[in-house]
CSV table of C-alpha atoms and ligand atoms in Angstrom, one decimal:
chain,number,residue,atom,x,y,z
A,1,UNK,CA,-20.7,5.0,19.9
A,2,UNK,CA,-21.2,8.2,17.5
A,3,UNK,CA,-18.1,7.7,14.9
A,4,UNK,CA,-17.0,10.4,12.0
A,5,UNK,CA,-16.0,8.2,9.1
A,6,UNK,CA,-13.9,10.5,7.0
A,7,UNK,CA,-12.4,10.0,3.2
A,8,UNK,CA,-15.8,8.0,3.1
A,9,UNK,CA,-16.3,6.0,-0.7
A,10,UNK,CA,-19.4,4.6,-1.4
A,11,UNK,CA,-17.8,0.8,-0.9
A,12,UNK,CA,-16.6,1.9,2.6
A,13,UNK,CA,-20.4,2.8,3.8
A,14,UNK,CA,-21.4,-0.3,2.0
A,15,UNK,CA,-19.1,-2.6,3.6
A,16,UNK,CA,-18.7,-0.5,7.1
A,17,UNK,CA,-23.0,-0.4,7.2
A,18,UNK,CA,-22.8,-4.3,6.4
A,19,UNK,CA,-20.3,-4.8,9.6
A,20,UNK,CA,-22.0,-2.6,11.9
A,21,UNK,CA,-26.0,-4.3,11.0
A,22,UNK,CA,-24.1,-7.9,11.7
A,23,UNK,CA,-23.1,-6.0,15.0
A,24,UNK,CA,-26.7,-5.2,15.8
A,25,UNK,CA,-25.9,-1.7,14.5
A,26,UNK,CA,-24.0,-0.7,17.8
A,27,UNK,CA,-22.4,2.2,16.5
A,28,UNK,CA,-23.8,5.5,14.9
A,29,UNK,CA,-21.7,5.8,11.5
A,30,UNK,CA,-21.9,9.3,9.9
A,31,UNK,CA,-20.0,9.3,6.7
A,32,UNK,CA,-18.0,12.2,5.0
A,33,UNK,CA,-16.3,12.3,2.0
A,34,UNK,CA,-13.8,14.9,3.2
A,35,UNK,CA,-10.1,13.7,4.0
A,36,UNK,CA,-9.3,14.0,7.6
A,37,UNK,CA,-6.4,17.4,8.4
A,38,UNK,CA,-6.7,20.3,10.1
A,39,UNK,CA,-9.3,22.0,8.0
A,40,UNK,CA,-11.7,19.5,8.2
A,41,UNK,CA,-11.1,18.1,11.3
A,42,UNK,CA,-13.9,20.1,12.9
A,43,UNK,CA,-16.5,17.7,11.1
A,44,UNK,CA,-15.8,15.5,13.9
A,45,UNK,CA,-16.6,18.0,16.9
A,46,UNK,CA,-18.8,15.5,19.1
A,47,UNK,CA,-17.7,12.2,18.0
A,48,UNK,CA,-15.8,10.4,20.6
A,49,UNK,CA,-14.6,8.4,17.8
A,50,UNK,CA,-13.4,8.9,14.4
A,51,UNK,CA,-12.7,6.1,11.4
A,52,UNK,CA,-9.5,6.9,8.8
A,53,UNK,CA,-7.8,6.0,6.2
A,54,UNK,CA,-4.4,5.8,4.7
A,55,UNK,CA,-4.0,9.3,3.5
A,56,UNK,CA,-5.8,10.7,6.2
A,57,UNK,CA,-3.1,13.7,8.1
A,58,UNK,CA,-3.1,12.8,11.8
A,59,UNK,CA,-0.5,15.1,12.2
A,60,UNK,CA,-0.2,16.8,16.0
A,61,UNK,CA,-2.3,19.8,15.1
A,62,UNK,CA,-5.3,18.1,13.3
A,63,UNK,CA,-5.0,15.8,16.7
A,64,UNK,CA,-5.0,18.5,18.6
A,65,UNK,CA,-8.0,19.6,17.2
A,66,UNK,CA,-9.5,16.5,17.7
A,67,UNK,CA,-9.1,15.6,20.9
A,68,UNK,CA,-10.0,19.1,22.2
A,69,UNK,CA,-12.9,18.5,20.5
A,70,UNK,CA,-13.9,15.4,22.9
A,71,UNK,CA,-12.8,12.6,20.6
A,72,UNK,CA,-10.7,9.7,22.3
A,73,UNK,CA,-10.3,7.2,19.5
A,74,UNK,CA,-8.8,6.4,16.2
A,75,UNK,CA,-9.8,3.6,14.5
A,76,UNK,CA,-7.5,3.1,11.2
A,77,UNK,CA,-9.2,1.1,8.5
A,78,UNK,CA,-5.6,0.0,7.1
A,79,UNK,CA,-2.9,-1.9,8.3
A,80,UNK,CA,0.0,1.0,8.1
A,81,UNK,CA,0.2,3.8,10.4
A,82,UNK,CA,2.5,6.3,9.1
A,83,UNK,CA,0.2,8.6,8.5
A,84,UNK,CA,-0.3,9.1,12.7
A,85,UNK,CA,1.9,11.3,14.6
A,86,UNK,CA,2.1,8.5,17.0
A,87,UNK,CA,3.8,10.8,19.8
A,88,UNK,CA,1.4,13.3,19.6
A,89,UNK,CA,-1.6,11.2,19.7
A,90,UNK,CA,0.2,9.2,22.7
A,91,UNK,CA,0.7,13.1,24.9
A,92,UNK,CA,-2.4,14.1,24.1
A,93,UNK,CA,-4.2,10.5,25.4
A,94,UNK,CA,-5.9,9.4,22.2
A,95,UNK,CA,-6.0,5.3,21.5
A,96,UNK,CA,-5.2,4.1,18.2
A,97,UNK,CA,-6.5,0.8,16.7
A,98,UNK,CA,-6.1,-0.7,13.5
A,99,UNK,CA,-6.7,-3.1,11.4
A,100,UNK,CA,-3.7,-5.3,11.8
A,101,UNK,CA,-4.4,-8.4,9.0
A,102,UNK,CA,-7.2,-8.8,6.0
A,103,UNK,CA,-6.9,-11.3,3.2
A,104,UNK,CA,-2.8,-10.8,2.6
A,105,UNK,CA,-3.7,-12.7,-0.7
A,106,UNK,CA,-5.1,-9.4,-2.2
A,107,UNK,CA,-1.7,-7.6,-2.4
A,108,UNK,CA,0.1,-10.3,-3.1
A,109,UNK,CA,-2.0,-11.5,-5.8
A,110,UNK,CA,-1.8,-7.7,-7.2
A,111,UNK,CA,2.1,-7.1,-6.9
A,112,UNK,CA,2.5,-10.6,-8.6
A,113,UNK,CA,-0.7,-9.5,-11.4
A,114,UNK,CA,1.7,-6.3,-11.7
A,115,UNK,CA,4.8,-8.4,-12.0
A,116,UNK,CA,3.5,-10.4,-15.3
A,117,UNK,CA,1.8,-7.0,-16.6
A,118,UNK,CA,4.9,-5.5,-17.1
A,119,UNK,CA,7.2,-8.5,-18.2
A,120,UNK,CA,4.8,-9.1,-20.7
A,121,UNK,CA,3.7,-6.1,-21.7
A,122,UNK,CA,-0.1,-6.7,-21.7
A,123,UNK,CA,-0.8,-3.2,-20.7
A,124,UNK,CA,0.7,-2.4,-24.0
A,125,UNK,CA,-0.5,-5.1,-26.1
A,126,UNK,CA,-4.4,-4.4,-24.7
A,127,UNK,CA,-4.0,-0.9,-26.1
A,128,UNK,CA,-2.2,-2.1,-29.3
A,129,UNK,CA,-5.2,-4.5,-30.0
A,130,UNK,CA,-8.0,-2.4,-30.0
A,131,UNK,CA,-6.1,-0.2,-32.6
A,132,UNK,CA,-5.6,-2.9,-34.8
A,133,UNK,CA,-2.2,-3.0,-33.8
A,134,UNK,CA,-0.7,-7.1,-33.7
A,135,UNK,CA,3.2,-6.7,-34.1
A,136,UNK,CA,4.9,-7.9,-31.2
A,137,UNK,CA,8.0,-5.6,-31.6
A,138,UNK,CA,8.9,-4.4,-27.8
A,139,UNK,CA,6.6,-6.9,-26.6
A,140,UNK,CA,9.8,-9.4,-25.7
A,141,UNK,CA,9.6,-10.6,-22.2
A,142,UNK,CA,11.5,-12.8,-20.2
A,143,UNK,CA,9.9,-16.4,-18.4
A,144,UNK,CA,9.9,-16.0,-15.0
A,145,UNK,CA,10.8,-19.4,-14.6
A,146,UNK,CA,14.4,-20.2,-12.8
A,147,UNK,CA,14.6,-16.4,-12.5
A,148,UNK,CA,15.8,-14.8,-9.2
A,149,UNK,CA,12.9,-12.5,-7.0
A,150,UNK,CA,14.4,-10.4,-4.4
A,151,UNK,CA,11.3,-9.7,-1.6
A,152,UNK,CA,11.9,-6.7,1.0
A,153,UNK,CA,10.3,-7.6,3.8
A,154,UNK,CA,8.8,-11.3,4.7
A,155,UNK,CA,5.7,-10.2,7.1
A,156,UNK,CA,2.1,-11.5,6.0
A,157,UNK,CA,2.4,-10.0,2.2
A,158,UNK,CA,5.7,-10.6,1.4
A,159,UNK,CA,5.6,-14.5,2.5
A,160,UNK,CA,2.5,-14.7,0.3
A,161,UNK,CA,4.4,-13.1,-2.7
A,162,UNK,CA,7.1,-15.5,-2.0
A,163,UNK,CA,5.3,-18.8,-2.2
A,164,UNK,CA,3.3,-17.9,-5.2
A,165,UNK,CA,6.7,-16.8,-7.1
A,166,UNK,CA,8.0,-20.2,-6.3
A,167,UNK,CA,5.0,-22.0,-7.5
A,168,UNK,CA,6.4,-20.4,-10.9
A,169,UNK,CA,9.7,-22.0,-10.6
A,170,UNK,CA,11.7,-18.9,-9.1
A,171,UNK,CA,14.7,-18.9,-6.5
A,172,UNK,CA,13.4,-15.9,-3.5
A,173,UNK,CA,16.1,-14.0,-1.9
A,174,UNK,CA,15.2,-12.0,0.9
A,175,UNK,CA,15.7,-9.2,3.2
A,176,UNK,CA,14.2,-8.4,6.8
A,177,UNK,CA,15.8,-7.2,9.6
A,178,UNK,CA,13.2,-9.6,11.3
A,179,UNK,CA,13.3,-13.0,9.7
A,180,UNK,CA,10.3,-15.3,9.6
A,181,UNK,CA,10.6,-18.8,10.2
A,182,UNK,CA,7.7,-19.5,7.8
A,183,UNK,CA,9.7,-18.4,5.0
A,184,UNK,CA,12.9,-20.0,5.2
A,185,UNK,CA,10.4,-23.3,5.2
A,186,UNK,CA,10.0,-23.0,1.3
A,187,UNK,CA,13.7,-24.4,0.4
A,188,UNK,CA,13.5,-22.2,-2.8
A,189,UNK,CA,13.6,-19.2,-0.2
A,190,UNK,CA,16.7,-17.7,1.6
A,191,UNK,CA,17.3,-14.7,3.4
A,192,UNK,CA,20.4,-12.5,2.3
A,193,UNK,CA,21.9,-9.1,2.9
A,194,UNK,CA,20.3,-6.0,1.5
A,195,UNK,CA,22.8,-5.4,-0.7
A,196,UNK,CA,23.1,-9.2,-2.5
A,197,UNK,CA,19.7,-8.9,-2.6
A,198,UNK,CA,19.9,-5.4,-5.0
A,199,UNK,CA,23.0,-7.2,-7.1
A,200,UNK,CA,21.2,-11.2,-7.7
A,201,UNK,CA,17.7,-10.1,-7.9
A,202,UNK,CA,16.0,-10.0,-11.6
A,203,UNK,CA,12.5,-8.7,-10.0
A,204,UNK,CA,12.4,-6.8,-6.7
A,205,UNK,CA,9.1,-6.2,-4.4
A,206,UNK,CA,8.7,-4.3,-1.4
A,207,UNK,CA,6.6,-5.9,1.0
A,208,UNK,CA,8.0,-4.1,4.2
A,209,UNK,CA,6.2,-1.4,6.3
A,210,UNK,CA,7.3,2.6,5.9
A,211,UNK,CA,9.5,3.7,8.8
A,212,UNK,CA,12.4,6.0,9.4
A,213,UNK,CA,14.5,3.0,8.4
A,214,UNK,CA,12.9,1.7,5.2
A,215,UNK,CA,12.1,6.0,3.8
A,216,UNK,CA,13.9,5.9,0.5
A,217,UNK,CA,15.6,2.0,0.4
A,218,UNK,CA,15.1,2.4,-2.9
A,219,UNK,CA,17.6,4.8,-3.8
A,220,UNK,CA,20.3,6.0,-6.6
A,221,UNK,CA,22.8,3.7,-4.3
A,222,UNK,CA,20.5,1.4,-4.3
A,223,UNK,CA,19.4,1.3,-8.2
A,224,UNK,CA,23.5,1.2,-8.5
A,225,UNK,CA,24.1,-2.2,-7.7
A,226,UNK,CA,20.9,-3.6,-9.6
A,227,UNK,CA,20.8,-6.1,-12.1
A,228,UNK,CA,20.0,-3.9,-16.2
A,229,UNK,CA,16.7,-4.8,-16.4
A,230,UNK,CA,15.5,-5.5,-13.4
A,231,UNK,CA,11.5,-5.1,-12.7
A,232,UNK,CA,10.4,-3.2,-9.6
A,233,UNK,CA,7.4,-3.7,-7.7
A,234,UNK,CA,6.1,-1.1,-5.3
A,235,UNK,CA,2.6,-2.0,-3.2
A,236,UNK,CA,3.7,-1.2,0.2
A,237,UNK,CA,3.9,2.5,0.5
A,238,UNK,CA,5.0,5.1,-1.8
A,239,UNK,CA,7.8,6.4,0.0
A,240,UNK,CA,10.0,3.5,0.3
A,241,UNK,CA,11.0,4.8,-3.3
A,242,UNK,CA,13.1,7.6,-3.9
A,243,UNK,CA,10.8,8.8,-7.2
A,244,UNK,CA,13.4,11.1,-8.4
A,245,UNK,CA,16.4,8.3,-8.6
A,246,UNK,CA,14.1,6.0,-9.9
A,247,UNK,CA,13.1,7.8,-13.1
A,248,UNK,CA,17.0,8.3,-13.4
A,249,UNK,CA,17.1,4.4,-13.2
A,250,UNK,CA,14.3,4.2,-15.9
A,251,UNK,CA,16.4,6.7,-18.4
A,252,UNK,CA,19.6,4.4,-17.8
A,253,UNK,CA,17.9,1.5,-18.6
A,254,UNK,CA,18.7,-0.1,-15.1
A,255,UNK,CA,15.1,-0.4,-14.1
A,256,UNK,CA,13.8,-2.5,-16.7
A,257,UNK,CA,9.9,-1.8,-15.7
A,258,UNK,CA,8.6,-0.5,-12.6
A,259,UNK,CA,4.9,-1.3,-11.0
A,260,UNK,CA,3.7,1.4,-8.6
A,261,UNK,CA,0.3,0.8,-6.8
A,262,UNK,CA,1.7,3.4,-3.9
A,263,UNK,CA,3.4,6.3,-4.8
A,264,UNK,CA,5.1,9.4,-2.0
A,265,UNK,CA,2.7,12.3,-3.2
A,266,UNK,CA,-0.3,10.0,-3.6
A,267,UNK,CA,-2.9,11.6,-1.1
A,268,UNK,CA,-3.2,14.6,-3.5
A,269,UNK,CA,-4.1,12.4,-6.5
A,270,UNK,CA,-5.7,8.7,-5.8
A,271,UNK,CA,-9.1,7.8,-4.9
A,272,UNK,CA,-10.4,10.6,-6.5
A,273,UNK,CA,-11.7,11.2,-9.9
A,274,UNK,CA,-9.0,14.2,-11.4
A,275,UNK,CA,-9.7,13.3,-14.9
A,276,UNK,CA,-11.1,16.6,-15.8
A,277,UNK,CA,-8.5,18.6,-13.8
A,278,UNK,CA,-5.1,19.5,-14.9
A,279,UNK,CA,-2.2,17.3,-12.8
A,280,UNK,CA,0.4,19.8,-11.4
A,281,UNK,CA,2.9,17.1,-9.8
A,282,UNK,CA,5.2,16.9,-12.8
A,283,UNK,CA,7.3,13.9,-11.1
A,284,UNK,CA,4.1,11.4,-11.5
A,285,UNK,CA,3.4,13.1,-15.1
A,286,UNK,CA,7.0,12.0,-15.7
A,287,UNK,CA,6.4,8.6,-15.1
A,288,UNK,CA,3.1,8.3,-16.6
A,289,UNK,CA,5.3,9.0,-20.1
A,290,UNK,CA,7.3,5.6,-19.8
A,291,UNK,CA,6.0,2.5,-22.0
A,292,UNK,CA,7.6,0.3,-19.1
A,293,UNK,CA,5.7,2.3,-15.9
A,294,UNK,CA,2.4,1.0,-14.7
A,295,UNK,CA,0.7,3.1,-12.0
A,296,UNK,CA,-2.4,1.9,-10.0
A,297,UNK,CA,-4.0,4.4,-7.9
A,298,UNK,CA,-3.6,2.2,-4.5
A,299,UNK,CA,-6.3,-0.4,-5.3
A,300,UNK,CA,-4.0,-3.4,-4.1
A,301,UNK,CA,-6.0,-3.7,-1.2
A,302,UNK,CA,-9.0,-4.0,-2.9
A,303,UNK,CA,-10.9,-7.1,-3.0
A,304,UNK,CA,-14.4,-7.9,-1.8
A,305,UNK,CA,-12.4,-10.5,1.3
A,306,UNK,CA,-10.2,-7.5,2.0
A,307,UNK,CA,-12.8,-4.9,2.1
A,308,UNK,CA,-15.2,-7.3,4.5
A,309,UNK,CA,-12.4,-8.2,6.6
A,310,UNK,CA,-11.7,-4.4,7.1
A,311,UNK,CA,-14.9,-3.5,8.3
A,312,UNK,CA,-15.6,-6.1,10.3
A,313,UNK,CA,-12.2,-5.5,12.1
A,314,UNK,CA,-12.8,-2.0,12.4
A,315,UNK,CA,-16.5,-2.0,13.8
A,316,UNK,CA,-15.3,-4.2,16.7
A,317,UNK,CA,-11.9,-2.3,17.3
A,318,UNK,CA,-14.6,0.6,18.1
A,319,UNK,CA,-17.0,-2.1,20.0
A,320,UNK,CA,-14.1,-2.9,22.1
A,321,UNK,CA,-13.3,0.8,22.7
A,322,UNK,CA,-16.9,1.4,23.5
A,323,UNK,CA,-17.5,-1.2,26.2
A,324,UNK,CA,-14.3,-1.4,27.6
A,325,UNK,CA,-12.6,-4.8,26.6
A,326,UNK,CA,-8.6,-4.6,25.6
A,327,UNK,CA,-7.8,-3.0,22.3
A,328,UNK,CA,-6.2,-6.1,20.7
A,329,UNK,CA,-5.3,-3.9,17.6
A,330,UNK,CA,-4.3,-0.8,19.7
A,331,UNK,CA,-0.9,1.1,18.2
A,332,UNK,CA,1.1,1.8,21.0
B,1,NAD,P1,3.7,-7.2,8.1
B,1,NAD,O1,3.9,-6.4,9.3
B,1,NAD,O2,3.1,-8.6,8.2
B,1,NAD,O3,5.2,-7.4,7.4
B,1,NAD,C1,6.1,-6.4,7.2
B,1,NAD,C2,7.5,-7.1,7.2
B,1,NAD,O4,8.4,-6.0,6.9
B,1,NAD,C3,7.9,-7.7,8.6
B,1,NAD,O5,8.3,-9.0,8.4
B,1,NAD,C4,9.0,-6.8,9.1
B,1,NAD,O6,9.9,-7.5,9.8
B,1,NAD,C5,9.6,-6.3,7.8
B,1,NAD,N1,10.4,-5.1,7.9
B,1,NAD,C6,10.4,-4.2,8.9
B,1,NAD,N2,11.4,-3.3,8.7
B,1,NAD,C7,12.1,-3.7,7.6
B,1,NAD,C8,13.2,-3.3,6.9
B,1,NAD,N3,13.9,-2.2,7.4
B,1,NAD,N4,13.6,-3.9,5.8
B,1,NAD,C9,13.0,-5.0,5.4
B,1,NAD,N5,11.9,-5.5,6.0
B,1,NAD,C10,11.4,-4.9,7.1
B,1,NAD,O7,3.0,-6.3,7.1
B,1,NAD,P2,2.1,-6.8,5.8
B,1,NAD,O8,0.7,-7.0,6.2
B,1,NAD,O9,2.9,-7.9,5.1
B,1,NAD,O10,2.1,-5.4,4.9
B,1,NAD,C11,3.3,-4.9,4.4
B,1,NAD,C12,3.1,-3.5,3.9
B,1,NAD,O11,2.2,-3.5,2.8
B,1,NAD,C13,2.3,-2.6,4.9
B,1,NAD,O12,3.3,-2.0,5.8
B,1,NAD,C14,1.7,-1.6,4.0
B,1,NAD,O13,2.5,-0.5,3.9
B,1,NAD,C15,1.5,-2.3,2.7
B,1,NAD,N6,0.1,-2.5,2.3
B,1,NAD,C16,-0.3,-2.0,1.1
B,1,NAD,C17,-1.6,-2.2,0.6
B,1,NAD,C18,-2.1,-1.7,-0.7
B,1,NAD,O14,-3.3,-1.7,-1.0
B,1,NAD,N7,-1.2,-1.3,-1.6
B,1,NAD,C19,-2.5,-2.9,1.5
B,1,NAD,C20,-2.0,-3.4,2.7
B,1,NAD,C21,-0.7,-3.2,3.1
């Protein structure tokens, strides 16, 4: 099957070319660097397929475009789908696939990486170092040892998170609508209500899936019954956080560090290289200026497992579009 690959990186080819030669190179892959909206959406004009990612804009008019242009599938190399107008893609008959699990360990591993960053300030010390810099002023952390960990969200990520924090002597309190017997296994792990969960926990991480529900959970009502100090830890999706009452948080002193691999405005900035260009979202330049803020450009995910796992996933979601076996990982 002929498939557009769009907001194509030179990994993606690599690890999507891998897939597809282990598949006896079933599909014809044609790779473009552009990101996938309505202006570029004509790239894919005779591709019954197309491949995105997660700041892709499937919004109704880009689909629009697409499917009058003959395409009939989606195949999302991510596990999140907010970025699909779901409703339109359902009237206007297009299937959408996904990739619904790849190694869980490389978030988790990365919120957790974030998490001892930030409480012990090694982002700070590595740049104190190499300017001959050893005084350990502001340095002062906090051992995470009997310390409380509040997870949002106990799906494949968050149970991960939760385990390792144990392993470090931690209590994890919990909240999901939709409670997973796996995690309630761990006796150092309990589910409570949102809101105990905002007033116990020393370290919060989001770990739950962007929805109608979960769009701004962080909040300024939120941040108002935290613990002083407490560390967030965004790797889920950028707009779980209300930015603007979070920076509010930081100023007070309430949030006591935040780790951001996700952030709302993100597809105008990350996986691109904007070092020589001026940034105009003054919001992100805003939390750039904190000592306690550390911002990855959405590289959770990143892992050579994870990136393997992707592809593979994704070449036979298409393979099973293109000979007409069930869509296992179809969005509906
Ligand atoms: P999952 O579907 O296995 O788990 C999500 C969990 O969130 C489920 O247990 C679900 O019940 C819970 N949930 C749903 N609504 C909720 C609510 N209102 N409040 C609290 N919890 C709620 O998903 P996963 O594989 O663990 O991934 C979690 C999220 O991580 C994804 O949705 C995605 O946004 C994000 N992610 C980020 C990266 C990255 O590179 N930064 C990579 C992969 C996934």
């Amino acid at each position: 099957m002929k498939v557009a690959v769009f907001s194509t990186k030179p990994y993606d080819r690599q690890f999507l070319e891998t897939a597809n030669a282990s598949a006896q190179d079933i599909h014809q892959l044609s790779f473009f660097e552009a990101r996938l909206d309505v202006a570029t959406a004509p790239l894919a004009a005779g591709f019954p397929a197309v491949c995105v990612f997660v700041n892709d804009n499937l919004d109704a008019p880009t689909l629009k475009i697409l499917a009058d242009q003959g395409t009939q599938l989606i195949a999302l190399r991510c596990t999140g789908f907010n970025n699909v107008d779901m409703q339109a893609a359902k009237d206007l008959g297009l299937k959408i696939v996904r990739v619904t699990a790849y190694s869980p360990y490389s978030v988790a591993e990365f919120a957790l990486g974030m998490l001892l960053n930030l409480n012990r300030k090694i982002h700070r010390a590595y740049n104190r170092t190499r300017e001959g810099n050893f005084a350990l002023e502001g340095l002062l952390g906090f051992d995470l040892h009997g310390r409380t960990i509040g997870v949002i969200g106990t799906g494949k990520i968050g149970l991960i998170f939760a385990n390792l924090m144990t392993a470090f002597g931690c209590q994890v309190i919990a909240y999901d609508p939709y409670p997973n017997p796996e995690f309630t296994k761990n006796p150092l792990c309990s589910y409570v209500p949102l809101g105990e969960l905002f007033a116990k926990a020393d370290v919060i991480s989001l770990h739950c899936p962007l929805s109608p529900e979960t769009r701004y959970i962080i909040n300024a009502q939120a941040i108002e019954q935290m613990k002083p100090g407490v560390i967030l830890i965004n790797t889920s999706r950028g707009a779980l956080i209300d930015t603007g009452a979070v920076i509010t948080g930081l100023k007070s002193k309430t949030i006591g560090a935040l780790g951001l691999d996700v952030y709302e405005q993100e597809a105008e900035l990350f996986f691109e290289d904007l070092s020589n260009e001026i940034i105009q979202d003054d919001t992100f330049k805003r939390l750039l200026t904190f000592h306690n803020v550390l911002v990855t450009g959405h590289q959770a995910f990143f892992t050579e497992e994870a990136l393997g796992e992707i592809a593979a996933t994704t070449i036979a979601n298409i393979t099973n579009f293109a000979t007409n076996q069930p869509l296992t990982n179809q969005v509906s």
